[in-house]
Amino acid sequence: MENFLGLWMESGLHLMQPGQVIMILVGMVLLFLAINKNFEPLLLVPIGFGGILANIPGAELASSAVDAALHAAHPDVMAAFANALGIDPAAGVKAIKHAYEVASATHHAQLANLAADFGYNNGMLYNFYSVAIASGVAPLVIFMGVGAMTDFGPLLANPRTLFLGAAAQFGIFATVMGAVALNYFGIMDFSIADAAAIGIIGGADGPTAIYVASLLAPELLGAIAVAAYSYMALVPLIQPPIMKALTTHEERKIVMTQMRVVSKREKIIFPIVVLVLVAMFLPSAAPLLGMFCFGNLMKECGVVDRLSDTAQNALINITTIFLGLSVGSKLAADKFLDPKTLGILALGIVAFGIGTAMGVIMAKLMNKFSSQKINPLIGSAGVSAVPMAARVSNRVGLEANPQNFLLMHAMGPNVAGVIGSAVAAGVMISMVQAMTN
Amino acid sequence: MQQGIMQQGVDLMLYGMGTVFVFLTLLVIATAIMSSLVQRFLPEAPPVIPAPRPAAAPAGVTDPKLIAVIKAAVDQHRAKNK
């Protein structure tokens, strides 16, 4: 009989909390969207599944050893923790948890060792998260793979399109202001670091968003990643109404001149030019752009095809699996079921909208000053989201003029957007870290 | 503090957007210079077009019979697709 009781106490049904039920349902909705609606399936399948795993009651897959110990709240362990943190052991588990959250890295390490002494282990997903995301490795490796898949030809043929990629980054900073304003009016409690991490959703670049969030606001990472990837899947729905509202039928019909042929040598030298500029002016963007340029150089130089092939296929796939599961581990009920998540989702879509609009407006502005007309529809591709945004530009252009193929022209601002969001990410990380220290 | 975070947000926007534009403008300039230098000093050898094989074609190609057959087939096709 006692054995039965023990089994029941250990079972998921007994330990289940309402928040976990909801989060498991959220994970299933993500799986449904990925499998049935084809929403960024490569990311949302691992994220959704990781989210379900993270919320299995009793398994504590997403918890560190310390969290697991705090959750079990064994009196001996709590006394040892309180001692290490220098607070009164009688203060209770809540006080210890709070003291742990604000404690220094030294204390964190000490408690982790204590927890290990008492036989608590890190959960599987927690380990994935520390290796893949907390260390910054996975987003950077993915960025390298994206670099190895990127063709800068259209950008080199028409470098002016870099301005479109720059303009579209305004979505990021407008959203930062939005988050700050929500905080100012007391609607939600966002710090400047939170605001910056939310804003980067507007960069429409998954790995960049995860990289920035992991550095500035790890507790919001789950919501930010889910928002970024869901909206990237929704680009074909979000962008066209904005693009059509801001352009006339005549503008949408503009046919762009055939692009010149870009030589192999230009393509090889370009990543090195970017790297030199980063080294000279923007060292804070070096991790992201450095890996990106490295990947691109491997592709273009033509002598390390094996490495380039690995970076853009096997390696990026492996990394995506662990990145997705690790993001899923951040879909814990107490972090995700928070009004802030709604705020992040709302701000994220605003960020996409503003970025799209600014790209289109910038293209119209450039037409005012230049004789070589560009079709304003390619401006919207300045929000990265490669290659979805460029395809949207092409489709809307074809609606206006069935003979007008904008895809290659739109790839220019599209890859410019990737560089632009990496630059914006670098600036924000260095500025916010200077502000908060 | 409330005023502070608003100020921080504005700073972040102005400096951030400014940096993005300045950096990408530099990149446009650098790219343009690089491309013109490469095109002037390091032009790629024009792709070598393999010279058409001189008269390797067998005599049969000019066979009047074959030409007549091809002509008939083309005419038939054109008539069909009118």
mmCIF file of N, CA and C in Angstrom, chain A residues 156 159 162-163 166 170 173 176-177 180 183-184 190 192 260 263-266 269-270 273-274 277-278 281-282 423 427 431 435, chain B residues 2-3 5-6 8-13 15-17 19-21 23-28 30-31 34-35 38-39 42-44:
data_model
loop_
_atom_site.group_PDB
_atom_site.id
_atom_site.type_symbol
_atom_site.label_atom_id
_atom_site.label_comp_id
_atom_site.label_asym_id
_atom_site.label_seq_id
_atom_site.Cartn_x
_atom_site.Cartn_y
_atom_site.Cartn_z
ATOM 1 N N LEU A 156 26.013 43.475 -53.773
ATOM 2 C CA LEU A 156 27.201 44.077 -54.378
ATOM 3 C C LEU A 156 26.861 44.762 -55.695
ATOM 4 N N PRO A 159 24.844 48.462 -54.146
ATOM 5 C CA PRO A 159 25.131 48.658 -52.708
ATOM 6 C C PRO A 159 24.179 49.642 -52.035
ATOM 7 N N LEU A 162 21.753 48.832 -49.205
ATOM 8 C CA LEU A 162 22.108 48.752 -47.792
ATOM 9 C C LEU A 162 21.312 49.773 -46.974
ATOM 10 N N PHE A 163 21.002 50.921 -47.598
ATOM 11 C CA PHE A 163 20.238 51.940 -46.860
ATOM 12 C C PHE A 163 18.854 51.425 -46.488
ATOM 13 N N ALA A 166 19.178 49.428 -43.529
ATOM 14 C CA ALA A 166 19.389 50.267 -42.352
ATOM 15 C C ALA A 166 18.066 50.857 -41.871
ATOM 16 N N PHE A 170 14.747 50.642 -37.956
ATOM 17 C CA PHE A 170 14.063 51.587 -37.085
ATOM 18 C C PHE A 170 12.982 50.882 -36.284
ATOM 19 N N PHE A 173 14.250 50.047 -32.837
ATOM 20 C CA PHE A 173 14.410 51.116 -31.850
ATOM 21 C C PHE A 173 13.066 51.740 -31.485
ATOM 22 N N VAL A 176 11.782 49.566 -28.836
ATOM 23 C CA VAL A 176 12.428 49.852 -27.550
ATOM 24 C C VAL A 176 11.701 51.000 -26.876
ATOM 25 N N MET A 177 11.412 52.052 -27.665
ATOM 26 C CA MET A 177 10.684 53.197 -27.099
ATOM 27 C C MET A 177 9.304 52.769 -26.623
ATOM 28 N N VAL A 180 9.690 51.014 -23.354
ATOM 29 C CA VAL A 180 10.031 51.987 -22.319
ATOM 30 C C VAL A 180 8.793 52.799 -21.938
ATOM 31 N N ASN A 183 6.536 50.990 -19.680
ATOM 32 C CA ASN A 183 7.083 51.034 -18.336
ATOM 33 C C ASN A 183 6.814 52.391 -17.696
ATOM 34 N N TYR A 184 6.974 53.461 -18.503
ATOM 35 C CA TYR A 184 6.833 54.823 -17.995
ATOM 36 C C TYR A 184 5.405 55.062 -17.505
ATOM 37 N N PHE A 190 9.125 46.901 -17.454
ATOM 38 C CA PHE A 190 10.263 46.500 -18.284
ATOM 39 C C PHE A 190 11.467 47.351 -17.914
ATOM 40 N N ILE A 192 15.398 48.701 -19.017
ATOM 41 C CA ILE A 192 15.933 49.106 -20.323
ATOM 42 C C ILE A 192 16.518 47.894 -21.046
ATOM 43 N N ARG A 260 24.048 44.156 -62.758
ATOM 44 C CA ARG A 260 25.303 43.786 -63.402
ATOM 45 C C ARG A 260 25.797 42.459 -62.815
ATOM 46 N N SER A 263 31.656 39.921 -59.914
ATOM 47 C CA SER A 263 32.726 38.944 -60.098
ATOM 48 C C SER A 263 32.978 38.175 -58.813
ATOM 49 N N LYS A 264 33.574 37.032 -58.979
ATOM 50 C CA LYS A 264 33.887 36.154 -57.852
ATOM 51 C C LYS A 264 34.802 36.881 -56.852
ATOM 52 N N ARG A 265 35.736 37.663 -57.400
ATOM 53 C CA ARG A 265 36.702 38.320 -56.518
ATOM 54 C C ARG A 265 36.024 39.333 -55.601
ATOM 55 N N GLU A 266 35.057 40.071 -56.148
ATOM 56 C CA GLU A 266 34.321 41.005 -55.296
ATOM 57 C C GLU A 266 33.631 40.265 -54.159
ATOM 58 N N ILE A 269 36.135 39.347 -51.523
ATOM 59 C CA ILE A 269 36.691 40.456 -50.744
ATOM 60 C C ILE A 269 35.625 41.076 -49.822
ATOM 61 N N PHE A 270 34.360 41.033 -50.244
ATOM 62 C CA PHE A 270 33.329 41.724 -49.465
ATOM 63 C C PHE A 270 33.275 41.341 -47.982
ATOM 64 N N VAL A 273 35.960 43.093 -46.225
ATOM 65 C CA VAL A 273 35.702 44.535 -46.062
ATOM 66 C C VAL A 273 34.793 44.761 -44.856
ATOM 67 N N VAL A 274 33.719 43.963 -44.772
ATOM 68 C CA VAL A 274 32.811 44.107 -43.630
ATOM 69 C C VAL A 274 33.575 43.889 -42.330
ATOM 70 N N LEU A 277 35.744 46.824 -41.393
ATOM 71 C CA LEU A 277 34.936 47.938 -40.888
ATOM 72 C C LEU A 277 34.469 47.659 -39.467
ATOM 73 N N VAL A 278 34.054 46.425 -39.199
ATOM 74 C CA VAL A 278 33.617 46.067 -37.853
ATOM 75 C C VAL A 278 34.774 46.247 -36.875
ATOM 76 N N PHE A 281 35.318 50.138 -36.441
ATOM 77 C CA PHE A 281 34.307 51.046 -35.912
ATOM 78 C C PHE A 281 33.339 50.420 -34.921
ATOM 79 N N LEU A 282 33.169 49.122 -34.941
ATOM 80 C CA LEU A 282 32.068 48.568 -34.167
ATOM 81 C C LEU A 282 32.435 47.217 -33.556
ATOM 82 N N VAL A 423 24.287 44.778 -36.611
ATOM 83 C CA VAL A 423 24.883 46.031 -36.127
ATOM 84 C C VAL A 423 24.052 46.589 -34.983
ATOM 85 N N VAL A 427 25.261 47.318 -31.094
ATOM 86 C CA VAL A 427 25.170 48.629 -30.443
ATOM 87 C C VAL A 427 24.349 48.528 -29.160
ATOM 88 N N MET A 431 25.640 49.323 -25.428
ATOM 89 C CA MET A 431 25.066 50.493 -24.742
ATOM 90 C C MET A 431 24.320 50.090 -23.481
ATOM 91 N N MET A 435 24.891 51.051 -19.596
ATOM 92 C CA MET A 435 23.876 51.757 -18.812
ATOM 93 C C MET A 435 23.602 51.055 -17.488
ATOM 94 N N GLN B 2 12.053 56.764 -13.184
ATOM 95 C CA GLN B 2 11.076 56.712 -14.271
ATOM 96 C C GLN B 2 11.527 57.602 -15.421
ATOM 97 N N GLN B 3 11.934 58.834 -15.076
ATOM 98 C CA GLN B 3 12.440 59.742 -16.098
ATOM 99 C C GLN B 3 13.689 59.141 -16.718
ATOM 100 N N ILE B 5 14.639 56.027 -17.269
ATOM 101 C CA ILE B 5 14.522 54.958 -18.270
ATOM 102 C C ILE B 5 14.030 55.525 -19.596
ATOM 103 N N MET B 6 13.165 56.556 -19.517
ATOM 104 C CA MET B 6 12.696 57.211 -20.748
ATOM 105 C C MET B 6 13.895 57.817 -21.479
ATOM 106 N N GLN B 8 16.990 56.931 -21.163
ATOM 107 C CA GLN B 8 17.837 55.851 -21.678
ATOM 108 C C GLN B 8 17.289 55.318 -23.000
ATOM 109 N N GLY B 9 15.949 55.198 -23.060
ATOM 110 C CA GLY B 9 15.329 54.704 -24.282
ATOM 111 C C GLY B 9 15.619 55.632 -25.448
ATOM 112 N N VAL B 10 15.461 56.956 -25.205
ATOM 113 C CA VAL B 10 15.715 57.922 -26.278
ATOM 114 C C VAL B 10 17.173 57.846 -26.704
ATOM 115 N N ASP B 11 18.089 57.784 -25.730
ATOM 116 C CA ASP B 11 19.515 57.667 -26.050
ATOM 117 C C ASP B 11 19.767 56.454 -26.934
ATOM 118 N N LEU B 12 19.181 55.329 -26.497
ATOM 119 C CA LEU B 12 19.396 54.078 -27.218
ATOM 120 C C LEU B 12 18.925 54.213 -28.659
ATOM 121 N N MET B 13 17.761 54.875 -28.828
ATOM 122 C CA MET B 13 17.209 54.993 -30.170
ATOM 123 C C MET B 13 18.109 55.879 -31.026
ATOM 124 N N TYR B 15 21.347 56.975 -30.623
ATOM 125 C CA TYR B 15 22.690 56.452 -30.879
ATOM 126 C C TYR B 15 22.626 55.179 -31.709
ATOM 127 N N GLY B 16 21.678 54.318 -31.376
ATOM 128 C CA GLY B 16 21.581 53.043 -32.069
ATOM 129 C C GLY B 16 21.293 53.240 -33.537
ATOM 130 N N MET B 17 20.249 54.012 -33.826
ATOM 131 C CA MET B 17 19.873 54.244 -35.225
ATOM 132 C C MET B 17 20.994 54.986 -35.937
ATOM 133 N N THR B 19 24.198 54.873 -35.286
ATOM 134 C CA THR B 19 25.302 53.949 -35.574
ATOM 135 C C THR B 19 24.980 53.058 -36.765
ATOM 136 N N VAL B 20 23.747 52.536 -36.788
ATOM 137 C CA VAL B 20 23.379 51.649 -37.894
ATOM 138 C C VAL B 20 23.549 52.384 -39.218
ATOM 139 N N PHE B 21 23.048 53.629 -39.267
ATOM 140 C CA PHE B 21 23.134 54.364 -40.530
ATOM 141 C C PHE B 21 24.573 54.706 -40.898
ATOM 142 N N PHE B 23 27.307 53.220 -39.968
ATOM 143 C CA PHE B 23 28.069 52.024 -40.323
ATOM 144 C C PHE B 23 27.700 51.548 -41.722
ATOM 145 N N LEU B 24 26.406 51.503 -42.008
ATOM 146 C CA LEU B 24 26.023 50.984 -43.316
ATOM 147 C C LEU B 24 26.398 51.972 -44.424
ATOM 148 N N THR B 25 26.415 53.278 -44.111
ATOM 149 C CA THR B 25 26.878 54.240 -45.111
ATOM 150 C C THR B 25 28.352 53.987 -45.420
ATOM 151 N N LEU B 26 29.146 53.797 -44.361
ATOM 152 C CA LEU B 26 30.557 53.469 -44.575
ATOM 153 C C LEU B 26 30.694 52.209 -45.411
ATOM 154 N N LEU B 27 29.809 51.259 -45.140
ATOM 155 C CA LEU B 27 29.886 49.995 -45.869
ATOM 156 C C LEU B 27 29.557 50.212 -47.347
ATOM 157 N N VAL B 28 28.566 51.081 -47.615
ATOM 158 C CA VAL B 28 28.228 51.383 -49.009
ATOM 159 C C VAL B 28 29.439 51.986 -49.699
ATOM 160 N N ALA B 30 32.663 51.817 -48.786
ATOM 161 C CA ALA B 30 33.754 50.853 -48.883
ATOM 162 C C ALA B 30 33.487 49.841 -49.988
ATOM 163 N N THR B 31 32.214 49.397 -50.073
ATOM 164 C CA THR B 31 31.875 48.406 -51.096
ATOM 165 C C THR B 31 32.051 48.987 -52.492
ATOM 166 N N MET B 34 35.690 49.213 -53.235
ATOM 167 C CA MET B 34 36.240 47.879 -53.453
ATOM 168 C C MET B 34 35.849 47.361 -54.838
ATOM 169 N N SER B 35 34.565 47.520 -55.181
ATOM 170 C CA SER B 35 34.099 46.984 -56.465
ATOM 171 C C SER B 35 34.821 47.660 -57.613
ATOM 172 N N VAL B 38 38.400 46.444 -57.795
ATOM 173 C CA VAL B 38 38.492 45.075 -58.311
ATOM 174 C C VAL B 38 38.253 45.062 -59.806
ATOM 175 N N GLN B 39 37.236 45.855 -60.222
ATOM 176 C CA GLN B 39 36.920 45.828 -61.657
ATOM 177 C C GLN B 39 38.042 46.419 -62.492
ATOM 178 N N LEU B 42 41.726 44.054 -60.963
ATOM 179 C CA LEU B 42 41.722 42.587 -60.882
ATOM 180 C C LEU B 42 40.582 42.006 -61.714
ATOM 181 N N PRO B 43 40.466 42.444 -62.939
ATOM 182 C CA PRO B 43 39.312 41.935 -63.695
ATOM 183 C C PRO B 43 39.472 40.440 -63.903
ATOM 184 N N GLU B 44 38.352 39.764 -63.797
ATOM 185 C CA GLU B 44 38.415 38.327 -64.002
ATOM 186 C C GLU B 44 38.547 38.044 -65.474
#
